[in-house]
Backbone as a printed PyTorch tensor [residue, N CA C, xyz], in Angstrom:
tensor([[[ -3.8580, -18.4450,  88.8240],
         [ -5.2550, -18.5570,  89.2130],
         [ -5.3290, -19.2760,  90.5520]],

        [[ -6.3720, -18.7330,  91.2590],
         [ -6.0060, -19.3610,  93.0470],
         [ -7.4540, -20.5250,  92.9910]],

        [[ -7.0260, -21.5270,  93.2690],
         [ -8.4050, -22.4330,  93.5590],
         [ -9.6440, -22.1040,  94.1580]],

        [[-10.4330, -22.4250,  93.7820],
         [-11.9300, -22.1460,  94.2500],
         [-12.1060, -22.9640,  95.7420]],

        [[-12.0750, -21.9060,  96.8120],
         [-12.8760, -22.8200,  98.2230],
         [-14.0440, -23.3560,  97.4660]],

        [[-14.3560, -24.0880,  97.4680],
         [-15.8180, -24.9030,  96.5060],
         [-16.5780, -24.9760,  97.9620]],

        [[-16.4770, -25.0460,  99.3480],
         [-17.9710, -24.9780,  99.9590],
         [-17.7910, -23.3440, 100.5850]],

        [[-16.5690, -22.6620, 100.5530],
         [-17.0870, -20.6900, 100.9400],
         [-17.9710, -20.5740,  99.6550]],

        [[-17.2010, -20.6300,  98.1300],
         [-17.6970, -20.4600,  96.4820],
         [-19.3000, -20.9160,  96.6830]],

        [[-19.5820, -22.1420,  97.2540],
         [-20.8590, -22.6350,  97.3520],
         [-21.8500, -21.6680,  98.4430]],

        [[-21.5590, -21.5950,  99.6630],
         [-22.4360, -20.7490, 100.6800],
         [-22.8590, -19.2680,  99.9000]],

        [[-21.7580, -18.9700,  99.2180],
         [-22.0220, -17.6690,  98.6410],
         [-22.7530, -17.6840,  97.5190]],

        [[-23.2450, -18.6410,  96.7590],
         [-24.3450, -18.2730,  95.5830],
         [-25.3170, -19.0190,  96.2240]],

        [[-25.3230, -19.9610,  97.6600],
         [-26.7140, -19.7110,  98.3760],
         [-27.2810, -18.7030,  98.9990]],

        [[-26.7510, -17.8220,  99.3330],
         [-26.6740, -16.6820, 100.3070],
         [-27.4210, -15.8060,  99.6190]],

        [[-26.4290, -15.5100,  97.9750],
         [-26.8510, -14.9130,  97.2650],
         [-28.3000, -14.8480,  96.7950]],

        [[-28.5370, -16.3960,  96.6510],
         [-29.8830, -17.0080,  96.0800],
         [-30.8740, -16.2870,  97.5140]],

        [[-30.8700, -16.2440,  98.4390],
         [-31.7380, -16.6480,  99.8150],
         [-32.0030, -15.0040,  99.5790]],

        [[-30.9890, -14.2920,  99.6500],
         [-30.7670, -12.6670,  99.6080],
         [-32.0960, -11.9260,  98.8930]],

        [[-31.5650, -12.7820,  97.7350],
         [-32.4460, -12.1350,  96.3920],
         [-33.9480, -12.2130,  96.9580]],

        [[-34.1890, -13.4160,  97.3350],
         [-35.5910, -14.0070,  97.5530],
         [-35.9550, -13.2020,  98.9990]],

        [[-35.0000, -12.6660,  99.4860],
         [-35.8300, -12.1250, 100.5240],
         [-35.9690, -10.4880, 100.7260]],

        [[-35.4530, -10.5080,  99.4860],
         [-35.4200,  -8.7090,  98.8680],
         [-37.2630,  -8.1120,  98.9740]],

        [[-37.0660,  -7.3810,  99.6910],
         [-38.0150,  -6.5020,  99.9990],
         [-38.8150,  -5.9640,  98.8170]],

        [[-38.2190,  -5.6660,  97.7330],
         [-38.8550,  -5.2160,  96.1950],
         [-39.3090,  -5.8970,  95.6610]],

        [[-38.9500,  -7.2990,  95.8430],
         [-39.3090,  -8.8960,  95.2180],
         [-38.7000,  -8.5130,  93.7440]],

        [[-37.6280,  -8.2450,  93.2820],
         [-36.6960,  -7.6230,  91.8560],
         [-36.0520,  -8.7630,  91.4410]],

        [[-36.2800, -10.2540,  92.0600],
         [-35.5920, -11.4450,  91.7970],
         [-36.4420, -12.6160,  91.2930]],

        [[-37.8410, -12.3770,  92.1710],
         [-38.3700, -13.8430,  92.5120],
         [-39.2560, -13.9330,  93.3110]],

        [[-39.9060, -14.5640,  93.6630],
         [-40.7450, -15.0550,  94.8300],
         [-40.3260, -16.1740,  95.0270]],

        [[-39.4920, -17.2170,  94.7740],
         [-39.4740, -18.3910,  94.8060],
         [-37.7800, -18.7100,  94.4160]],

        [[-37.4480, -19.9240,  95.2960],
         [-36.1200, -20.0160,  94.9810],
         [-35.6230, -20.1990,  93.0580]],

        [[-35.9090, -21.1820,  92.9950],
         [-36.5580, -21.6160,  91.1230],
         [-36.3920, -19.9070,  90.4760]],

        [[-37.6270, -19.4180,  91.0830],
         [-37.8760, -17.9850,  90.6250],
         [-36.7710, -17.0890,  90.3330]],

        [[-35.7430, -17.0470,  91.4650],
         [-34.7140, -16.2050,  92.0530],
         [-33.5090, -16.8590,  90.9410]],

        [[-33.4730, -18.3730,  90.8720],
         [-32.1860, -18.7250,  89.9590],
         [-32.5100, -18.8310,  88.4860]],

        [[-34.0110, -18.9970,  87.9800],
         [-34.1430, -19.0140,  86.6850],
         [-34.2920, -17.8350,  86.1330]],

        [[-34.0410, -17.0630,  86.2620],
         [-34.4270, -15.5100,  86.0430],
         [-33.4600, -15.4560,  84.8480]],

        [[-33.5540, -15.0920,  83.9670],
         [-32.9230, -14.6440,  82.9180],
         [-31.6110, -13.6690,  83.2720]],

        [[-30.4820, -14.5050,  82.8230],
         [-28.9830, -13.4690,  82.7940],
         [-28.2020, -13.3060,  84.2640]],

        [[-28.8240, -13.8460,  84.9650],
         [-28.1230, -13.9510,  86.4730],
         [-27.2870, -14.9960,  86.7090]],

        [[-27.7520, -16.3140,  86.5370],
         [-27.1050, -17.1350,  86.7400],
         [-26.8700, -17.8690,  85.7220]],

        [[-26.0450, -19.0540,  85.6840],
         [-25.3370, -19.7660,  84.4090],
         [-27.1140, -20.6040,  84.0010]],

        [[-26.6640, -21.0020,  82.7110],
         [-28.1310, -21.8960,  82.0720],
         [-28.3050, -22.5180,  83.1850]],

        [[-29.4230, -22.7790,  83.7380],
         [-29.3700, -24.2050,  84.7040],
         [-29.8210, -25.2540,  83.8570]],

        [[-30.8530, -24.8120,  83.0260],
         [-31.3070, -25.7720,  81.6410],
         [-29.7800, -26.6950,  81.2330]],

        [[-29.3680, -26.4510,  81.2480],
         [-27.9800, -26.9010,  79.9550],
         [-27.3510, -27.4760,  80.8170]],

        [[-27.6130, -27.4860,  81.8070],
         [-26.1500, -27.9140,  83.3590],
         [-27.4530, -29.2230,  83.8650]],

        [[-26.4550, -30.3270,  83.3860],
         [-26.3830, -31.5250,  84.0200],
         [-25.0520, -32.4960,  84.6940]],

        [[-25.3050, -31.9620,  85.8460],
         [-24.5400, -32.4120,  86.9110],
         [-24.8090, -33.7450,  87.4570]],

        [[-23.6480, -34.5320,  87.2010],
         [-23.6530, -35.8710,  87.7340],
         [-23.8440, -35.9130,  89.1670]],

        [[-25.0990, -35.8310,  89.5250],
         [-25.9230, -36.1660,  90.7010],
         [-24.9880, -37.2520,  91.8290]],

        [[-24.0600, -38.1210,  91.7450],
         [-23.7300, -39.1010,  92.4470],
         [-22.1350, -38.1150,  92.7960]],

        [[-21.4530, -37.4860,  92.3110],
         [-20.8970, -36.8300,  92.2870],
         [-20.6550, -35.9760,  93.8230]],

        [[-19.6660, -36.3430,  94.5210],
         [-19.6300, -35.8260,  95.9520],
         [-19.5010, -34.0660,  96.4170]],

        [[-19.0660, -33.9200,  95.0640],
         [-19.5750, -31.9520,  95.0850],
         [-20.8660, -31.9100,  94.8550]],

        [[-21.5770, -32.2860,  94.2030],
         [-23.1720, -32.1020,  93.7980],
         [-23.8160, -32.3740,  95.3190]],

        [[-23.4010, -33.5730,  95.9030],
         [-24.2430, -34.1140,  97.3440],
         [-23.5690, -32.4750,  98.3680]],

        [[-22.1900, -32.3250,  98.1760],
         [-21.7030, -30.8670,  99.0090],
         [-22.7300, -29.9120,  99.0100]],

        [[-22.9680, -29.5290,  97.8990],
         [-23.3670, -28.6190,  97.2160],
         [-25.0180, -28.0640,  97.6870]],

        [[-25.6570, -29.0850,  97.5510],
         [-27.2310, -29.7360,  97.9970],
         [-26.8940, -29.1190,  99.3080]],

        [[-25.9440, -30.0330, 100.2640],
         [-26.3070, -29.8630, 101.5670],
         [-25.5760, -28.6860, 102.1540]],

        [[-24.9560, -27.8040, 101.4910],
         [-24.6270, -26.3260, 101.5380],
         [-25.8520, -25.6580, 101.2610]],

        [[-26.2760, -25.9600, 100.2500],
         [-27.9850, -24.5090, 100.0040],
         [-29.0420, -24.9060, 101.1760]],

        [[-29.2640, -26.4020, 101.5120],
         [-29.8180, -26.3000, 102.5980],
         [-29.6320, -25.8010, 103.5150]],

        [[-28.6350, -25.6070, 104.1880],
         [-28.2130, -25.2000, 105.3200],
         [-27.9270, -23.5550, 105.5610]],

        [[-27.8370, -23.3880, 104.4440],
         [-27.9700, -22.0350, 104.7380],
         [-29.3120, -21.3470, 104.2140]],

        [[-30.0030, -22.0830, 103.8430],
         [-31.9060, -21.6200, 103.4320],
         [-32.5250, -22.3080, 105.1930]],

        [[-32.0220, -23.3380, 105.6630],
         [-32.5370, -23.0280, 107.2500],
         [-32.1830, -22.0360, 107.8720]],

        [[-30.7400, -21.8020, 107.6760],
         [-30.3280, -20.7500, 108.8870],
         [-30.3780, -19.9320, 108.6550]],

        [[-30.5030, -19.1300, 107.0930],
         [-31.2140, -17.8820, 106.8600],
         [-33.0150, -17.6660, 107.3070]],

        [[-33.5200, -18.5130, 107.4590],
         [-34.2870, -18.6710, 107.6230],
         [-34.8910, -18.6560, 108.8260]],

        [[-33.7470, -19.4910, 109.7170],
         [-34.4480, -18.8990, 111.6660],
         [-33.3600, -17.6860, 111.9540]],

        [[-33.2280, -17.2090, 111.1580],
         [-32.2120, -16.0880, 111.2680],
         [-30.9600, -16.0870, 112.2860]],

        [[-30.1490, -17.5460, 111.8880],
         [-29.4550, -18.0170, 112.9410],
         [-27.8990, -18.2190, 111.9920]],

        [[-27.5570, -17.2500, 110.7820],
         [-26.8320, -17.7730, 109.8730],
         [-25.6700, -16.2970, 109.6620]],

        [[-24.0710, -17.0300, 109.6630],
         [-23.0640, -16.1710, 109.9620],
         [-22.4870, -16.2900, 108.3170]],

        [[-23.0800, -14.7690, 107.6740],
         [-22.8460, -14.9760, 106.1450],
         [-21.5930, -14.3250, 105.2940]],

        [[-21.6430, -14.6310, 104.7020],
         [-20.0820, -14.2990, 104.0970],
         [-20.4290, -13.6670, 102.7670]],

        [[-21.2840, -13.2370, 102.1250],
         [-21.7110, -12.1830, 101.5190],
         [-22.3780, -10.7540, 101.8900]],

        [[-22.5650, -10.9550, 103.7020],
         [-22.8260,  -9.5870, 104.3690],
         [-24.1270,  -9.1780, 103.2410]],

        [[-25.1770,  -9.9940, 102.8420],
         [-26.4700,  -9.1180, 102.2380],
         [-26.6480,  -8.7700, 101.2380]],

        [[-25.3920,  -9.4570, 100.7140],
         [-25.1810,  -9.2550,  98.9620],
         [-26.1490,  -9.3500,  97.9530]],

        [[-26.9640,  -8.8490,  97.1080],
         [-27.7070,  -9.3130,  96.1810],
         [-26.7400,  -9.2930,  95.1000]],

        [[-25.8200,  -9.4590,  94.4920],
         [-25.6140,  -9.7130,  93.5100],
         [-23.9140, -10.8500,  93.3020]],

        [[-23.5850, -11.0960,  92.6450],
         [-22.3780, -12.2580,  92.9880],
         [-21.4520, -12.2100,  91.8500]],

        [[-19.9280, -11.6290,  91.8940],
         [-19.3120, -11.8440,  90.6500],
         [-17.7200, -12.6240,  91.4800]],

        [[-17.4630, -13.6830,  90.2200],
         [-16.0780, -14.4270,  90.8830],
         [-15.2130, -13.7460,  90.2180]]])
């Protein structure tokens, strides 16, 4: 089994997330929340409590930001190429 890049692994289920939400059909969401609570897409988020102090969790945070700005001024070099959907 090959280790997880944990911040490429991370950009890519933001990407994913940003993707969905900016899907033209709206088939995800209107809303980020919207886009990840959706039934059967992504892991429980309900059930997932992540130790917040935890220096992947702070990674993690400041990975979805950064790529919800730069998807956003459309200034962002993505590594899912437009993906709506995400399997590891």
């Amino acid at each position: 089994i090959k280790p997880v890049d944990f911040p490429k692994f991370s950009k890519a289920v933001a990407e994913v997330v940003m993707n969905r939400l900016q899907d033209p059909r709206r088939r995800f969401g209107s809303t980020i929340c919207g886009v990840v609570l959706q039934r059967g897409q992504f892991f429980n988020v309900n059930a997932y409590h992540p130790q917040r102090r935890d220096a992947r969790w702070g990674a993690a945070v400041e990975i979805a930001r950064q790529v919800r700005e730069d998807m956003q001024e459309g200034d962002h070099n993505e590594v899912t190429n437009g993906g709506l959907f995400f399997r590891n």
